Amino acid sequence: MRGDLGMVACRTIGKKALFHSPSSTSVMHTIPILGPNLPDVWAHNNTYPTPTPSSSSSTGQTAAVLDCKSIAKDIRTQIAAHVCKLKAAVGTSPGLAVVLVGERRDSHTFIRIKLKACHQVGISTFVRQLPQHCTEDELLGVISSFNDDPSVHGIIVQLPLPQHLDEERIINFVSPEKDVDGFHPLNMGNLAMRGREPLFIPCAPRGCIELLLRFGIEITGKKAVVIGRSKIAGLPTSLLLQRHHATVSTVHSFTKNPKQITCEADIVVSDVGIPNIVRGDWLKPGAVVIDMGTNLVENPCSRHGSSVTGDVCYEEAIKVVSAITPVPGGVGPVTISMLLSNTLDSAKRAFRFN
Amino acid sequence: MRGDLGMVACRTIGKKALFHSPSSTSVMHTIPILGPNLPDVWAHNNTYPTPTPSSSSSTGQTAAVLDCKSIAKDIRTQIAAHVCKLKAAVGTSPGLAVVLVGERRDSHTFIRIKLKACHQVGISTFVRQLPQHCTEDELLGVISSFNDDPSVHGIIVQLPLPQHLDEERIINFVSPEKDVDGFHPLNMGNLAMRGREPLFIPCAPRGCIELLLRFGIEITGKKAVVIGRSKIAGLPTSLLLQRHHATVSTVHSFTKNPKQITCEADIVVSDVGIPNIVRGDWLKPGAVVIDMGTNLVENPCSRHGSSVTGDVCYEEAIKVVSAITPVPGGVGPVTISMLLSNTLDSAKRAFRFN
């Protein structure tokens, strides 16, 4: 029925007919009710140049750089202690299953980091690697076996998947009770609906809020702008900030005046994936900035010829804002800690262990 | 694990330690990760007085009053035609089951309106009324029988439910395939997640977008403000507007400057439930206003001593905005049409009928 009902002519009572009145005959409105499926294409390269490097000490830094690494470490230490207690009580460690399809180098790197973190805190891991050209049924079969395996408490399917696989179908197939990435629509729906508690919150958004809470940054009543609206980061971060009673505006590639909206925010979260898109003059003096961007940029000074940078022009931002997360060493390590925490949560639920 | 990890002291690299560093020992952060569960309490009565009545013709009305009744009627005419076709093809009409608990007068009125609309378009109805003090199991039993009944394609449980019933558990129990209210978290999650298609979109938000589309009002790239964030209206409307690529800000009772934010919007949707909360000076000249409020107010001039009004101070708004939906006769009738449309959709899906 969506979009297949005719459009009637606009009948106005007021003096002016401001909207088009196609004709007296019904015509279809052509835009689907869920919105046109347009890709988010941000203008970059030309628009967001890298600033000339300068040392922050000589340029009037005022921002507190949030020490996320120590937060991440602290959380992991506590998770390790909880894992020990759980193992002592029930004789089993929490188990995380990792499904990896294909040979993407970045995916392999992310998985390596996640596995290492699991091992550090005593979480067991089960890795299943599938070839790039595996069938959807093969992948679903692997997930099914992990869904049924009582030693597995969390399942992550590393994204992105190869194009021939239906990501939505795959994600939906992960048991919501083991969806430690928080990407299942049932968990996302319960995150969106105030008063409800999803079984899992996506790791990066949960990390973002953990940082704000742990650094004592007030969220309630604050103006927050989330730049970017990805399913895994921007969208759930907006939902979480709203659950903390911030007034949230979501900026995306169709936003006509992102700078104007962003520079009114007390809290700015960026999840775009374009280095330096958020410049110093986009930020209100004293704002708090959480940079979720992880962008690989060329860097001839680096050993590998490249380095990782965030979405925010750090050198400009630190002169304006009151606090900022660095990249690397910011939200990233906390996100991994949240994955460990979600896995531990799941195991505790499975064993009814408090 | 949520909220049970200790808070570490804030270690700052910058010159100033802007956030509290409780001590070197870990303390808990006391705010739950999903946000404090605070009720939305809007200051009203004193703050939002009814303006002195005046005739719009003498006060410079400029707004087009969107003729929602004719849109609603047009949709119903087309639904009736689709229902006839379906019945001719498969021998069965779409069926809507209505579950009503207790004796709330407003709930009975809403149900009566919905049933009448169903009968007008040829949708069969199945009504089950339960006493105010029914048990949760009795109610779940009724829903279960409707879930299993192939002649039922849609189920609505009229809200609010009596306090002793767990609304979340009840709503979750409605089959997502028959959830024509669109309140199941699985449908809400798929609404939130861009690129996905929920089986049903909540009726009032779907009606709101239908109106904007049918009147040819551009949404993409526009600044939209949704005032209110209820699960049934404000929240899903925000999600839908964002899927149409508006830049959406959600204003709620914790927003410090609702007027300032609202008066920047090209599209304003109000879902608060307080008459006259949105005044003329909250609105940008030329904005489009969708008023989802349905508030019963005393009116000595009315036959019943009361009348229905929206959230927006209509008399002030029509002098400022370019278009507005009236109350009554605005979003309300279109919402009912969307319920019929969702029920028809569901029956078509069940019969694999296009």
Tab-separated table of N, CA and C in Angstrom, chain A residues 92-158:
chain	number	residue	atom	x	y	z
A	92	THR	N	33.182	-21.961	33.565
A	92	THR	CA	33.312	-21.661	32.139
A	92	THR	C	33.598	-20.176	31.937
A	93	SER	N	34.380	-19.885	30.910
A	93	SER	CA	34.623	-18.483	30.545
A	93	SER	C	33.576	-18.012	29.561
A	94	PRO	N	33.352	-16.687	29.474
A	94	PRO	CA	32.519	-16.177	28.379
A	94	PRO	C	33.191	-16.525	27.050
A	95	GLY	N	32.366	-16.758	26.025
A	95	GLY	CA	32.921	-17.130	24.718
A	95	GLY	C	32.429	-16.195	23.622
A	96	LEU	N	33.362	-15.716	22.804
A	96	LEU	CA	33.011	-14.836	21.672
A	96	LEU	C	33.343	-15.545	20.367
A	97	ALA	N	32.336	-15.656	19.502
A	97	ALA	CA	32.555	-16.230	18.172
A	97	ALA	C	32.733	-15.118	17.150
A	98	VAL	N	33.728	-15.264	16.316
A	98	VAL	CA	34.050	-14.243	15.314
A	98	VAL	C	33.950	-14.875	13.933
A	99	VAL	N	33.125	-14.260	13.080
A	99	VAL	CA	32.968	-14.775	11.719
A	99	VAL	C	33.548	-13.753	10.754
A	100	LEU	N	34.461	-14.208	9.932
A	100	LEU	CA	35.182	-13.309	9.027
A	100	LEU	C	35.101	-13.882	7.622
A	101	VAL	N	34.628	-13.061	6.694
A	101	VAL	CA	34.500	-13.519	5.301
A	101	VAL	C	35.478	-12.731	4.436
A	102	GLY	N	36.305	-13.438	3.695
A	102	GLY	CA	37.176	-12.767	2.729
A	102	GLY	C	38.515	-12.338	3.314
A	103	GLU	N	39.205	-11.520	2.549
A	103	GLU	CA	40.598	-11.211	2.861
A	103	GLU	C	40.864	-9.732	3.087
A	104	ARG	N	39.827	-8.953	3.355
A	104	ARG	CA	40.054	-7.513	3.579
A	104	ARG	C	41.089	-7.321	4.688
A	105	ARG	N	42.088	-6.505	4.358
A	105	ARG	CA	43.178	-6.317	5.305
A	105	ARG	C	42.693	-5.604	6.575
A	106	ASP	N	41.837	-4.578	6.382
A	106	ASP	CA	41.378	-3.830	7.557
A	106	ASP	C	40.536	-4.717	8.475
A	107	SER	N	39.697	-5.581	7.862
A	107	SER	CA	38.877	-6.486	8.686
A	107	SER	C	39.761	-7.423	9.497
A	108	HIS	N	40.804	-7.951	8.846
A	108	HIS	CA	41.721	-8.848	9.557
A	108	HIS	C	42.406	-8.123	10.710
A	109	THR	N	42.771	-6.866	10.480
A	109	THR	CA	43.412	-6.082	11.548
A	109	THR	C	42.458	-5.892	12.725
A	110	PHE	N	41.200	-5.477	12.404
A	110	PHE	CA	40.221	-5.261	13.480
A	110	PHE	C	40.005	-6.546	14.292
A	111	ILE	N	39.885	-7.668	13.570
A	111	ILE	CA	39.640	-8.946	14.258
A	111	ILE	C	40.824	-9.306	15.153
A	112	ARG	N	42.035	-9.071	14.646
A	112	ARG	CA	43.228	-9.374	15.447
A	112	ARG	C	43.200	-8.591	16.760
A	113	ILE	N	42.837	-7.307	16.651
A	113	ILE	CA	42.782	-6.449	17.849
A	113	ILE	C	41.723	-6.975	18.835
A	114	LYS	N	40.566	-7.360	18.303
A	114	LYS	CA	39.479	-7.847	19.163
A	114	LYS	C	39.868	-9.160	19.857
A	115	LEU	N	40.492	-10.054	19.086
A	115	LEU	CA	40.882	-11.347	19.661
A	115	LEU	C	41.921	-11.168	20.765
A	116	LYS	N	42.870	-10.276	20.507
A	116	LYS	CA	43.925	-10.029	21.494
A	116	LYS	C	43.306	-9.510	22.803
A	117	ALA	N	42.339	-8.593	22.646
A	117	ALA	CA	41.683	-8.029	23.836
A	117	ALA	C	40.917	-9.112	24.597
A	118	CYS	N	40.257	-10.015	23.869
A	118	CYS	CA	39.549	-11.133	24.515
A	118	CYS	C	40.519	-11.979	25.326
A	119	HIS	N	41.634	-12.316	24.703
A	119	HIS	CA	42.603	-13.180	25.384
A	119	HIS	C	43.124	-12.509	26.659
A	120	GLN	N	43.328	-11.189	26.574
A	120	GLN	CA	43.849	-10.462	27.739
A	120	GLN	C	42.917	-10.543	28.953
A	121	VAL	N	41.605	-10.591	28.690
A	121	VAL	CA	40.669	-10.586	29.836
A	121	VAL	C	40.114	-11.975	30.136
A	122	GLY	N	40.545	-12.984	29.382
A	122	GLY	CA	40.111	-14.344	29.674
A	122	GLY	C	38.841	-14.785	28.967
A	123	ILE	N	38.424	-14.056	27.934
A	123	ILE	CA	37.262	-14.472	27.148
A	123	ILE	C	37.733	-15.452	26.070
A	124	SER	N	37.065	-16.602	25.983
A	124	SER	CA	37.421	-17.593	24.965
A	124	SER	C	36.958	-17.106	23.599
A	125	THR	N	37.680	-17.463	22.564
A	125	THR	CA	37.286	-17.044	21.216
A	125	THR	C	37.170	-18.243	20.292
A	126	PHE	N	36.260	-18.121	19.343
A	126	PHE	CA	36.009	-19.150	18.335
A	126	PHE	C	35.992	-18.435	16.997
A	127	VAL	N	36.993	-18.648	16.194
A	127	VAL	CA	37.090	-17.907	14.931
A	127	VAL	C	36.732	-18.824	13.764
A	128	ARG	N	35.869	-18.334	12.904
A	128	ARG	CA	35.550	-19.087	11.702
A	128	ARG	C	35.742	-18.176	10.501
A	129	GLN	N	36.704	-18.525	9.665
A	129	GLN	CA	37.015	-17.714	8.502
A	129	GLN	C	36.463	-18.394	7.254
A	130	LEU	N	35.755	-17.631	6.436
A	130	LEU	CA	35.159	-18.169	5.215
A	130	LEU	C	35.779	-17.473	4.010
A	131	PRO	N	35.866	-18.195	2.889
A	131	PRO	CA	36.473	-17.565	1.704
A	131	PRO	C	35.569	-16.459	1.147
A	132	GLN	N	36.170	-15.521	0.453
A	132	GLN	CA	35.480	-14.376	-0.165
A	132	GLN	C	34.233	-14.807	-0.927
A	133	HIS	N	34.296	-15.940	-1.598
A	133	HIS	CA	33.189	-16.345	-2.470
A	133	HIS	C	32.275	-17.394	-1.840
A	134	CYS	N	32.252	-17.453	-0.524
A	134	CYS	CA	31.364	-18.417	0.130
A	134	CYS	C	29.901	-18.060	-0.186
A	135	THR	N	29.022	-19.055	-0.060
A	135	THR	CA	27.604	-18.781	-0.319
A	135	THR	C	26.950	-18.255	0.964
A	136	GLU	N	25.778	-17.653	0.758
A	136	GLU	CA	25.024	-17.139	1.899
A	136	GLU	C	24.647	-18.296	2.841
A	137	ASP	N	24.283	-19.433	2.253
A	137	ASP	CA	23.894	-20.582	3.080
A	137	ASP	C	25.055	-21.089	3.922
A	138	GLU	N	26.252	-21.068	3.346
A	138	GLU	CA	27.421	-21.494	4.129
A	138	GLU	C	27.601	-20.581	5.344
A	139	LEU	N	27.481	-19.273	5.083
A	139	LEU	CA	27.650	-18.296	6.169
A	139	LEU	C	26.543	-18.460	7.226
A	140	LEU	N	25.306	-18.625	6.755
A	140	LEU	CA	24.189	-18.815	7.694
A	140	LEU	C	24.376	-20.091	8.513
A	141	GLY	N	24.942	-21.102	7.877
A	141	GLY	CA	25.210	-22.358	8.579
A	141	GLY	C	26.189	-22.162	9.728
A	142	VAL	N	27.222	-21.376	9.476
A	142	VAL	CA	28.211	-21.097	10.522
A	142	VAL	C	27.549	-20.339	11.677
A	143	ILE	N	26.760	-19.324	11.314
A	143	ILE	CA	26.091	-18.524	12.361
A	143	ILE	C	25.131	-19.411	13.150
A	144	SER	N	24.404	-20.265	12.437
A	144	SER	CA	23.452	-21.159	13.088
A	144	SER	C	24.141	-22.033	14.134
A	145	SER	N	25.319	-22.557	13.759
A	145	SER	CA	26.005	-23.438	14.712
A	145	SER	C	26.464	-22.656	15.949
A	146	PHE	N	26.877	-21.394	15.734
A	146	PHE	CA	27.255	-20.563	16.885
A	146	PHE	C	26.012	-20.176	17.721
A	147	ASN	N	24.895	-19.924	17.027
A	147	ASN	CA	23.647	-19.620	17.761
A	147	ASN	C	23.298	-20.754	18.729
A	148	ASP	N	23.552	-22.002	18.266
A	148	ASP	CA	23.157	-23.179	19.054
A	148	ASP	C	24.211	-23.622	20.070
A	149	ASP	N	25.411	-23.049	19.982
A	149	ASP	CA	26.522	-23.523	20.809
A	149	ASP	C	26.487	-22.834	22.187
A	150	PRO	N	26.234	-23.590	23.263
A	150	PRO	CA	26.124	-22.947	24.586
A	150	PRO	C	27.438	-22.364	25.099
A	151	SER	N	28.568	-22.709	24.496
A	151	SER	CA	29.829	-22.107	24.956
A	151	SER	C	30.085	-20.754	24.283
A	152	VAL	N	29.228	-20.415	23.326
A	152	VAL	CA	29.342	-19.108	22.646
A	152	VAL	C	28.287	-18.166	23.234
A	153	HIS	N	28.752	-17.023	23.773
A	153	HIS	CA	27.813	-16.055	24.366
A	153	HIS	C	27.667	-14.805	23.517
A	154	GLY	N	28.599	-14.627	22.603
A	154	GLY	CA	28.508	-13.475	21.704
A	154	GLY	C	28.978	-13.878	20.323
A	155	ILE	N	28.334	-13.292	19.296
A	155	ILE	CA	28.726	-13.577	17.904
A	155	ILE	C	28.929	-12.243	17.195
A	156	ILE	N	30.088	-12.085	16.559
A	156	ILE	CA	30.234	-10.914	15.683
A	156	ILE	C	30.548	-11.383	14.271
A	157	VAL	N	29.853	-10.769	13.325
A	157	VAL	CA	30.137	-11.002	11.905
A	157	VAL	C	30.825	-9.730	11.434
A	158	GLN	N	32.111	-9.835	11.104
A	158	GLN	CA	32.865	-8.630	10.759
A	158	GLN	C	32.319	-8.008	9.474
